[in-house]
C-alpha positions as protocol buffer text, in pm:
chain_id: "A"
residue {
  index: 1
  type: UNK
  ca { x: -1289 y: 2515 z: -3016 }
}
residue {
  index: 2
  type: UNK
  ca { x: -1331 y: 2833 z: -2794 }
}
residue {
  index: 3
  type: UNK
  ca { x: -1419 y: 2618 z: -2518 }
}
residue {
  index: 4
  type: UNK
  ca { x: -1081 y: 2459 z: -2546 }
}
residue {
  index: 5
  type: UNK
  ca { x: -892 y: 2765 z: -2578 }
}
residue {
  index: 6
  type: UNK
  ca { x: -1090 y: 2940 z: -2274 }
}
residue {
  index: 7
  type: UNK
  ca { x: -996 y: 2605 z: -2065 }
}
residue {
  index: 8
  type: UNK
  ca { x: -605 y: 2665 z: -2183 }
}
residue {
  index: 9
  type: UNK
  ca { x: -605 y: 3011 z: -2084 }
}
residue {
  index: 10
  type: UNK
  ca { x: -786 y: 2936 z: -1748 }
}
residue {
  index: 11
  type: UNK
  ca { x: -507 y: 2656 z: -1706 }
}
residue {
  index: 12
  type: UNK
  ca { x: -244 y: 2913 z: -1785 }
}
residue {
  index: 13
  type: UNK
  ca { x: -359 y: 3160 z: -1592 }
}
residue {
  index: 14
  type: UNK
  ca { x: -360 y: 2891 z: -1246 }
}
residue {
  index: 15
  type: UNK
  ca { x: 0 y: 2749 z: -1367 }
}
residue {
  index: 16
  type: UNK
  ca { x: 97 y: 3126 z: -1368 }
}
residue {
  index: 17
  type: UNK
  ca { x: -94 y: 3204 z: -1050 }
}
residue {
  index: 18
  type: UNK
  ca { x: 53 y: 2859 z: -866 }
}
residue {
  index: 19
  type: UNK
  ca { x: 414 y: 2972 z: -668 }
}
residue {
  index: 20
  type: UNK
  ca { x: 671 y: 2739 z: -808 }
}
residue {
  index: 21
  type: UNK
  ca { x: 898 y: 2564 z: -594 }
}
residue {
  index: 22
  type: UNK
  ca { x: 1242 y: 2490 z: -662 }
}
residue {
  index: 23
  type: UNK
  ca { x: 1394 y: 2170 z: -727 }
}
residue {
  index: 24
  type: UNK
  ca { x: 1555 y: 2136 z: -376 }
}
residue {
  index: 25
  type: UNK
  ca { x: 1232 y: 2198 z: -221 }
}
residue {
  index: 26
  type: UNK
  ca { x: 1065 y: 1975 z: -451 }
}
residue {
  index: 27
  type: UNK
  ca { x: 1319 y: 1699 z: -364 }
}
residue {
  index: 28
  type: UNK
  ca { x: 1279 y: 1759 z: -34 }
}
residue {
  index: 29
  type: UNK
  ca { x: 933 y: 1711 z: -7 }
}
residue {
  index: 30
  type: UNK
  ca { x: 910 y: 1406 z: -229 }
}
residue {
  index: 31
  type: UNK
  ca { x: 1197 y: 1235 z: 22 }
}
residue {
  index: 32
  type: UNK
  ca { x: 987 y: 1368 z: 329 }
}
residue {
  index: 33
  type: UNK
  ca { x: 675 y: 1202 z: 183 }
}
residue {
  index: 34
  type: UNK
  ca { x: 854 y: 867 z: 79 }
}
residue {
  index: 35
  type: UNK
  ca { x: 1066 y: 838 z: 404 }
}
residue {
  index: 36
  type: UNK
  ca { x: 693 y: 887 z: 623 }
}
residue {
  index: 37
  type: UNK
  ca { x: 566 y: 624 z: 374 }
}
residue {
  index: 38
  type: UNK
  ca { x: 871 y: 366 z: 426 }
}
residue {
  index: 39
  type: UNK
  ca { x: 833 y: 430 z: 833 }
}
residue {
  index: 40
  type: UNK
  ca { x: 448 y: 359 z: 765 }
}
residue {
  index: 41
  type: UNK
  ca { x: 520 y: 41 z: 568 }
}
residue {
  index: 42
  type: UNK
  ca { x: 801 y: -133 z: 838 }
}
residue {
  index: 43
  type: UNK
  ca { x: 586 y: -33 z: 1090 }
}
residue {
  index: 44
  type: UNK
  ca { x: 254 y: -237 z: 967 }
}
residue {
  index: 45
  type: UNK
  ca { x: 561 y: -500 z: 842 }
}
residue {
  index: 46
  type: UNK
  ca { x: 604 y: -574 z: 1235 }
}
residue {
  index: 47
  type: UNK
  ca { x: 272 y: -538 z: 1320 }
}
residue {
  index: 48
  type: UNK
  ca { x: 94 y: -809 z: 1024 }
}
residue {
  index: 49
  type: UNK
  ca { x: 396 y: -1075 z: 1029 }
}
residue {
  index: 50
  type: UNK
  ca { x: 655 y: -1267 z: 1275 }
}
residue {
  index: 51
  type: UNK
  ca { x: 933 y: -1157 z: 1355 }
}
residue {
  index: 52
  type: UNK
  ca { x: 1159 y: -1361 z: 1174 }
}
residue {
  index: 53
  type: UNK
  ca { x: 966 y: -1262 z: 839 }
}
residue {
  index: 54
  type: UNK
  ca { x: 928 y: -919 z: 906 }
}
residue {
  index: 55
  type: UNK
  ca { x: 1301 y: -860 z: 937 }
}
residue {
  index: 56
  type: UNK
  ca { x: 1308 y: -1095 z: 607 }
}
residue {
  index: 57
  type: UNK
  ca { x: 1098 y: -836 z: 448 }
}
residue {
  index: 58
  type: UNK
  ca { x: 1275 y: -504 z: 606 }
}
residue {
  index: 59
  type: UNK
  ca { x: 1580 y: -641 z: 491 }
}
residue {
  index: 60
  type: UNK
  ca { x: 1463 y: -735 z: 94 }
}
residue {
  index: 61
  type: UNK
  ca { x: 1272 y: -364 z: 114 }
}
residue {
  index: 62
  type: UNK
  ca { x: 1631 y: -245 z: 166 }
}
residue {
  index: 63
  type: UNK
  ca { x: 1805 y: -456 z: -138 }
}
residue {
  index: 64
  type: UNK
  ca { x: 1484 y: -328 z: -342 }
}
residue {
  index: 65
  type: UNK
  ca { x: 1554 y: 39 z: -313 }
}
residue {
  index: 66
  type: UNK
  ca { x: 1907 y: 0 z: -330 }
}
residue {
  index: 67
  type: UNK
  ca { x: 1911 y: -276 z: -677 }
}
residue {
  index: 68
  type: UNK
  ca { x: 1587 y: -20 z: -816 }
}
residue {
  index: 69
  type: UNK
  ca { x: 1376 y: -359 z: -858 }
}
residue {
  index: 70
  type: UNK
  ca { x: 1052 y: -324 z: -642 }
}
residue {
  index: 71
  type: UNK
  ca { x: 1002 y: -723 z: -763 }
}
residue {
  index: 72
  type: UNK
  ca { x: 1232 y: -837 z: -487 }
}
residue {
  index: 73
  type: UNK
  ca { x: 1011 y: -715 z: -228 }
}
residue {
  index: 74
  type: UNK
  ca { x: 751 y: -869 z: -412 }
}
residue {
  index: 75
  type: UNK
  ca { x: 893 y: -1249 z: -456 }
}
residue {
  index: 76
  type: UNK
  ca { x: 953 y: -1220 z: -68 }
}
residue {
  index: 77
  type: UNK
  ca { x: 581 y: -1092 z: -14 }
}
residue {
  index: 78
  type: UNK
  ca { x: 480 y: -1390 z: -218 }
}
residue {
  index: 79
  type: UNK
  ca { x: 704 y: -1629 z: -34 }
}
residue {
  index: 80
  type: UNK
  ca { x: 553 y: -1579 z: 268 }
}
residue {
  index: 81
  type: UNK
  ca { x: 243 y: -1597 z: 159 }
}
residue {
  index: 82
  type: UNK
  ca { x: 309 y: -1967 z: -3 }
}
residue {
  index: 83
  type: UNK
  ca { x: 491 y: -2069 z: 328 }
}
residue {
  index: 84
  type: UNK
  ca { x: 836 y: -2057 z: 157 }
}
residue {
  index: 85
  type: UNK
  ca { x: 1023 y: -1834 z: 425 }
}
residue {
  index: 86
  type: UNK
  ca { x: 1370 y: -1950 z: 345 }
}
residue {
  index: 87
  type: UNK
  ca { x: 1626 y: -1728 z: 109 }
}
residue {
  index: 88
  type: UNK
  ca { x: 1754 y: -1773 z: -213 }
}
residue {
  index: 89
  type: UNK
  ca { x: 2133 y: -1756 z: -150 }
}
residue {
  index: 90
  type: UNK
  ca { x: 2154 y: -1504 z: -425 }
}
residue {
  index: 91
  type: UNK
  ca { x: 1860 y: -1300 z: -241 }
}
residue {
  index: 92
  type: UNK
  ca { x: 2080 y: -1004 z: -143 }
}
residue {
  index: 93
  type: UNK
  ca { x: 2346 y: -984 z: -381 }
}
residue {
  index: 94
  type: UNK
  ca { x: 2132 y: -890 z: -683 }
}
């Protein structure tokens, strides 16, 4: 038991030491991170598939941020990948 309270107190101690940020600079860094990932991702999009599939998938990577359902992205992925390019007509308005 006084190993665990010696590991709390060294945890304190670096929590205490550890500058915290505020939540706009927090944000911002998250976005920053996410926004390099995103360019990352539609970049190896146009690189790995035609163009007519990677603007399907740019476009349903769009409508999955904006509907919160990463699954969209995913059906399309899977599409693809089965040879079924062509859209649901309810693919974008969900």
């Amino acid at each position: 038991m006084s190993i665990n309270r010696k590991s709390r107190s060294i945890l304190e101690e670096i929590s205490a030491f550890v500058p915290q940020k505020g939540k706009e600079e927090l944000i911002e860094a998250r976005a920053q991170h996410i926004i390099v990932s995103a360019i990352n991702l539609l970049e190896s999009i146009d690189e790995y598939f035609t163009p007519d599939e990677a603007e399907m998938l740019k476009k349903r990577f769009v409508s999955s941020i904006r509907g919160a359902d990463p699954n969209r992205f995913t059906r399309m992925v899977k599409r693809i990948k089965g040879g079924l390019c062509e859209e649901d007509d309810d693919s974008y308005g969900n």
